[in-house]
PDB file of C-alpha atoms in Angstrom:
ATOM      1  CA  UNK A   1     137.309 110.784 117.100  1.00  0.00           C
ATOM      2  CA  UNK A   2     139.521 112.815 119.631  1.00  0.00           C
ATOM      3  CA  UNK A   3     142.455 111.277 118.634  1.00  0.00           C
ATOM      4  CA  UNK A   4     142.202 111.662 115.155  1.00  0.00           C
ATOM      5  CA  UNK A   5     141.287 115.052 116.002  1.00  0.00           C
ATOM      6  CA  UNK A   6     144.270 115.112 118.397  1.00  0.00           C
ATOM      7  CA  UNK A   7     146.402 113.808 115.645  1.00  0.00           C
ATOM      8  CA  UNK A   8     144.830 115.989 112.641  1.00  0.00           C
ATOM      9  CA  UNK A   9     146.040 119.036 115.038  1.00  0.00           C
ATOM     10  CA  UNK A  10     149.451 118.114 115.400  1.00  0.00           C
ATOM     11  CA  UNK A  11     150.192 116.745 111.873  1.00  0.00           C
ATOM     12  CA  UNK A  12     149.379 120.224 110.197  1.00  0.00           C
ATOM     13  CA  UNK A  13     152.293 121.554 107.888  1.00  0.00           C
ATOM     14  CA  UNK A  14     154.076 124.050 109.898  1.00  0.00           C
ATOM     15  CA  UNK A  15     154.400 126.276 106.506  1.00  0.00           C
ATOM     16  CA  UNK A  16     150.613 125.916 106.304  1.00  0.00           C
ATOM     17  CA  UNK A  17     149.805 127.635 109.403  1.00  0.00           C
ATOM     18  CA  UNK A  18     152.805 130.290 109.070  1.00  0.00           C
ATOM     19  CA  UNK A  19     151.113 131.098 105.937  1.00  0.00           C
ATOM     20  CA  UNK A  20     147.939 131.726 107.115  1.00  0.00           C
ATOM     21  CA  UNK A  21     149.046 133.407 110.181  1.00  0.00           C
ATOM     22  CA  UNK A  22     150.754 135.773 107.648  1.00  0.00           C
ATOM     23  CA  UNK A  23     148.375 136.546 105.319  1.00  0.00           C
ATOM     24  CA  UNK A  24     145.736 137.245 108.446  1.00  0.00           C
ATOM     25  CA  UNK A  25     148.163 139.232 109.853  1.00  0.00           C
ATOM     26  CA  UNK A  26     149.042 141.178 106.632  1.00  0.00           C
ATOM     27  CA  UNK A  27     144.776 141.267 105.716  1.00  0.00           C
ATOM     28  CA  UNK A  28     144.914 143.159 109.143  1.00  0.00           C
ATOM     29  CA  UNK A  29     147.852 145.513 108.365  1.00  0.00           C
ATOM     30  CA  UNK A  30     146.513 146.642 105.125  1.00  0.00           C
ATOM     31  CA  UNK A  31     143.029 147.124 106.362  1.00  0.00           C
ATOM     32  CA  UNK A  32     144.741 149.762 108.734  1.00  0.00           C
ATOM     33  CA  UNK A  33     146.690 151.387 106.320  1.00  0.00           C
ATOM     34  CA  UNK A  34     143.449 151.793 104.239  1.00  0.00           C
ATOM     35  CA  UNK A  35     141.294 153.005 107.561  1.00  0.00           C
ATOM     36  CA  UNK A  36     144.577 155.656 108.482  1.00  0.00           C
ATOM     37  CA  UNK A  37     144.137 157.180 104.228  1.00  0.00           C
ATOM     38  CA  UNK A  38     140.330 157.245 104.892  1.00  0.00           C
ATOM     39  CA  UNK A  39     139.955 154.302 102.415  1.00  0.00           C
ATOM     40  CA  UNK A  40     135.992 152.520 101.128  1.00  0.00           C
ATOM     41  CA  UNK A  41     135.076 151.169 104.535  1.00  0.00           C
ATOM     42  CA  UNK A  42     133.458 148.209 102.440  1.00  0.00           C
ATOM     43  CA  UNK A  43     137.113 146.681 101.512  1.00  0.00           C
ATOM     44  CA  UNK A  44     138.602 147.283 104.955  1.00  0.00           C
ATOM     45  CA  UNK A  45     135.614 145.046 106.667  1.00  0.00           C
ATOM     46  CA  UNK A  46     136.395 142.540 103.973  1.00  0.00           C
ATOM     47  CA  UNK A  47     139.707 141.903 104.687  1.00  0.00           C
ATOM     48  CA  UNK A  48     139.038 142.170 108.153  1.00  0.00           C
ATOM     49  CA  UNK A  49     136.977 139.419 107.122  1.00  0.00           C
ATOM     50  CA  UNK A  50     138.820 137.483 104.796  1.00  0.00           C
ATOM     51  CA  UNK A  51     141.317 137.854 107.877  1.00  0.00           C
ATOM     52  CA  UNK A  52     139.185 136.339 110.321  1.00  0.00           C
ATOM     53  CA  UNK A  53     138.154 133.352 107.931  1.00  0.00           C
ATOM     54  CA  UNK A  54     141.972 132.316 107.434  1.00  0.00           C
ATOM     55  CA  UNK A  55     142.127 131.928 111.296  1.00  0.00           C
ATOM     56  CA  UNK A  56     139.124 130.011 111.989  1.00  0.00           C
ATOM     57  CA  UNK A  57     139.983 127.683 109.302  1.00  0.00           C
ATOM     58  CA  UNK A  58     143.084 127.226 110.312  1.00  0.00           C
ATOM     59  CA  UNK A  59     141.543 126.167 114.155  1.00  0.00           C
ATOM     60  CA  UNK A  60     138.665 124.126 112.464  1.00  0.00           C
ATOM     61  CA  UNK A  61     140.911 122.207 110.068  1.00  0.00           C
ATOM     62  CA  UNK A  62     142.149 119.526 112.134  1.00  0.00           C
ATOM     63  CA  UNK A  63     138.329 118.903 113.201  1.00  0.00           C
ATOM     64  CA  UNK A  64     137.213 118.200 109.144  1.00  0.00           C
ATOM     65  CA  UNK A  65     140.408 116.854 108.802  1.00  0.00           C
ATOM     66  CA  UNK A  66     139.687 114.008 111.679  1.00  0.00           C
ATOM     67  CA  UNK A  67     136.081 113.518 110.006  1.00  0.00           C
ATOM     68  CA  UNK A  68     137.337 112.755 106.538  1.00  0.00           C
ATOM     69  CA  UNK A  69     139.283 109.907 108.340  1.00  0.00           C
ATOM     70  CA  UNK A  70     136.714 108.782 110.439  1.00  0.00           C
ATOM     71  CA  UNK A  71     134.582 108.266 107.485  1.00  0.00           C
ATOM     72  CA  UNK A  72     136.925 106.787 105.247  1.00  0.00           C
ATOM     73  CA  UNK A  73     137.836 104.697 107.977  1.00  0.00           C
ATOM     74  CA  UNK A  74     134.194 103.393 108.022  1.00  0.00           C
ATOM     75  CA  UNK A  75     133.564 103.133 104.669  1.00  0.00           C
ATOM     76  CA  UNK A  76     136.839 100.765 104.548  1.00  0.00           C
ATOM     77  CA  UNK A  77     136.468  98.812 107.488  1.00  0.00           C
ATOM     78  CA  UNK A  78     132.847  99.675 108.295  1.00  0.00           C
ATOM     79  CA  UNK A  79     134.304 100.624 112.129  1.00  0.00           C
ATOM     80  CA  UNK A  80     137.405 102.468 113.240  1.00  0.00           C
ATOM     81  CA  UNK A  81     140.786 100.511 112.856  1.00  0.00           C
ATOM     82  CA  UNK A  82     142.285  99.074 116.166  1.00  0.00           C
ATOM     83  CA  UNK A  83     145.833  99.350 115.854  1.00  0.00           C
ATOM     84  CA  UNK A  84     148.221  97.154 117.754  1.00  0.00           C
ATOM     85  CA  UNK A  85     152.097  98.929 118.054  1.00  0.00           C
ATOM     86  CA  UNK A  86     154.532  96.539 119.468  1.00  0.00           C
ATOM     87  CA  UNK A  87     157.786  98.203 120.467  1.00  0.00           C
ATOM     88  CA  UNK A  88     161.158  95.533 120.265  1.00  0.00           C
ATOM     89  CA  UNK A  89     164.180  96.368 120.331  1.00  0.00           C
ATOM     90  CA  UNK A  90     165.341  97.122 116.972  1.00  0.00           C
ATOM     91  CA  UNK A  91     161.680  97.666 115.093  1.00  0.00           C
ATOM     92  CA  UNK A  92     158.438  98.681 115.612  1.00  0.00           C
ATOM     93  CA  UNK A  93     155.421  96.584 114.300  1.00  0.00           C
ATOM     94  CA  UNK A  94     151.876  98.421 113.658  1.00  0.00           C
ATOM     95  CA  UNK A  95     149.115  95.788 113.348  1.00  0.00           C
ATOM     96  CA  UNK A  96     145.591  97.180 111.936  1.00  0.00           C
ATOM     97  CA  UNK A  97     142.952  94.480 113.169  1.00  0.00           C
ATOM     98  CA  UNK A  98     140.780  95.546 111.013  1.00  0.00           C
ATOM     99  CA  UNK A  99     142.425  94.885 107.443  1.00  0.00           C
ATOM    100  CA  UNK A 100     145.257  92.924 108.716  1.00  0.00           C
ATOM    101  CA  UNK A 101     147.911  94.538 107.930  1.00  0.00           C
ATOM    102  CA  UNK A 102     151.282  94.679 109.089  1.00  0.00           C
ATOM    103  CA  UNK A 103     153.808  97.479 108.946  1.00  0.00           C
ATOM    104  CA  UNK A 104     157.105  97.339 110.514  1.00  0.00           C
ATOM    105  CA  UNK A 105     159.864 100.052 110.372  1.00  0.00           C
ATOM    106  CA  UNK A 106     163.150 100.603 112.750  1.00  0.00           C
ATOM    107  CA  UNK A 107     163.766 103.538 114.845  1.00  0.00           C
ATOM    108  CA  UNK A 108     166.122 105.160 112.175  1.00  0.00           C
ATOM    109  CA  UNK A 109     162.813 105.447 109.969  1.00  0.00           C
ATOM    110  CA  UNK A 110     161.316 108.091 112.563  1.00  0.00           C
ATOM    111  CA  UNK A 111     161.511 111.062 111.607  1.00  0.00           C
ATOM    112  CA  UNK A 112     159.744 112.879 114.329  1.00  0.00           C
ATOM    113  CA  UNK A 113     158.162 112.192 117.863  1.00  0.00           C
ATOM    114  CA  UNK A 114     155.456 114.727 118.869  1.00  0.00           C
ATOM    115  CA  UNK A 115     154.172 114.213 122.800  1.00  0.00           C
ATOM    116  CA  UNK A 116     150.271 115.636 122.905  1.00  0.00           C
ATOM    117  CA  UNK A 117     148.041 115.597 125.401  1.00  0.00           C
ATOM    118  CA  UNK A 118     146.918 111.804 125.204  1.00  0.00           C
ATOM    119  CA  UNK A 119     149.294 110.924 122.374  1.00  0.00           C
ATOM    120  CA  UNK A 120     152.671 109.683 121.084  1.00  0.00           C
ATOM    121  CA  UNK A 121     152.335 110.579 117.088  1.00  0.00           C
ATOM    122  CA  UNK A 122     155.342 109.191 114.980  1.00  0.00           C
ATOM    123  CA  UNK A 123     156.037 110.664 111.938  1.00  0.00           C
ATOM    124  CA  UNK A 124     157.576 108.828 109.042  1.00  0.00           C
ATOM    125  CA  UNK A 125     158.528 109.244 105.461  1.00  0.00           C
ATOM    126  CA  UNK A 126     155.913 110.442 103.026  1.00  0.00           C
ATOM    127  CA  UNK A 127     154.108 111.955 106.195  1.00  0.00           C
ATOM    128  CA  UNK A 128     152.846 108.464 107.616  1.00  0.00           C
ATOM    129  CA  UNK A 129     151.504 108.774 110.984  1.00  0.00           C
ATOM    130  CA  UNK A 130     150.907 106.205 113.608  1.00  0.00           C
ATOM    131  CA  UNK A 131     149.455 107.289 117.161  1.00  0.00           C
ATOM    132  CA  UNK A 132     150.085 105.667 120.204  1.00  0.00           C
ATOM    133  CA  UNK A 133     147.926 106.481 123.033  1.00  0.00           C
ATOM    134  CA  UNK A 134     149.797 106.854 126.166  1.00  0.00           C
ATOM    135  CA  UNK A 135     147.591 104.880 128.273  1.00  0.00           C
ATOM    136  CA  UNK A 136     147.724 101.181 125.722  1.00  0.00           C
ATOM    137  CA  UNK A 137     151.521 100.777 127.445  1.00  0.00           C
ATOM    138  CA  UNK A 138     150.815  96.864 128.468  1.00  0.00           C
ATOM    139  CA  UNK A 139     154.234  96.726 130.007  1.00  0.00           C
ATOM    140  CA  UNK A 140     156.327  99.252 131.096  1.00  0.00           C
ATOM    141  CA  UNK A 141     155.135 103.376 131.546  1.00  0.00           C
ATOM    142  CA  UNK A 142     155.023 106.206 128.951  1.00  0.00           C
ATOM    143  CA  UNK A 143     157.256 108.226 131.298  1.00  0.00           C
ATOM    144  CA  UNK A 144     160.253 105.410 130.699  1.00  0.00           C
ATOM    145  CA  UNK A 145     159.411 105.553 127.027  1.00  0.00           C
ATOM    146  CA  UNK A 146     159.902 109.256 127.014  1.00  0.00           C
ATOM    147  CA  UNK A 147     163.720 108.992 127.084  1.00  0.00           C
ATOM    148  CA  UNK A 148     164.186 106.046 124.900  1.00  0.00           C
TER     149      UNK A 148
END
């Protein structure tokens, strides 16, 4: 569940959390503005509010994000997916034991390579995501993957 939370985090839209980060921020302006002109204290404290509720769901997002795919995840395979990534030279090969399937895409496909705490995410087209934990290297260390 960490990782999904892990990955959930990371995976966010950046416009997504500008936006809220925006509108929390603006919430915040406006509520001054209203408290300086000696404004209904009842519609400053509710977009002090409404503020506060755009950050918290922004920080609590990845969490119900990572539970929706847990649960889907055991509703499909009645037990979280075991995914084996094999690195060669030209492609990459993502095995789910659970269903079987195989996907296999080259480097060029990547489109970006976030480094988290426990994690290697790769991002590819229409937002796919596979993790890699940085401890399931067999052969070979994260550290000399970093550079390749």
């Amino acid at each position: 569940m960490e990782s999904l939370k892990e990955t959930a985090k990371h995976s966010l839209v950046q416009k997504y959390k500008a936006t809220s980060i925006t509108l929390a921020v603006l919430c915040c302006l406006i509520a001054v503005l209203l408290l300086l002109l000696h404004e209904s204290v009842v519609l400053i404290a509710a977009l002090l509010v409404g503020a506060a509720l755009l950050v918290i769901k922004l920080f609590l997002l990845p969490a119900k994000l990572a539970k929706q795919t847990y649960r889907r995840n055991e509703v499909m395979y009645q037990t979280q997916p075991q995914v084996v990534v094999d690195f060669f030279e030209d492609q990459v090969q993502v095995c789910n034991e659970a269903s079987h399937a195989i996907l296999h895409f080259s480097y060029d496909k990547i489109v970006r390579i976030k480094k988290t705490k426990n994690l290697y995410l790769f991002t590819l087209p229409e937002r796919l995501i596979v993790m890699v934990h940085k401890q399931s290297f067999v052969t070979g260390q994260p550290e000399d993957f970093v550079p390749f």
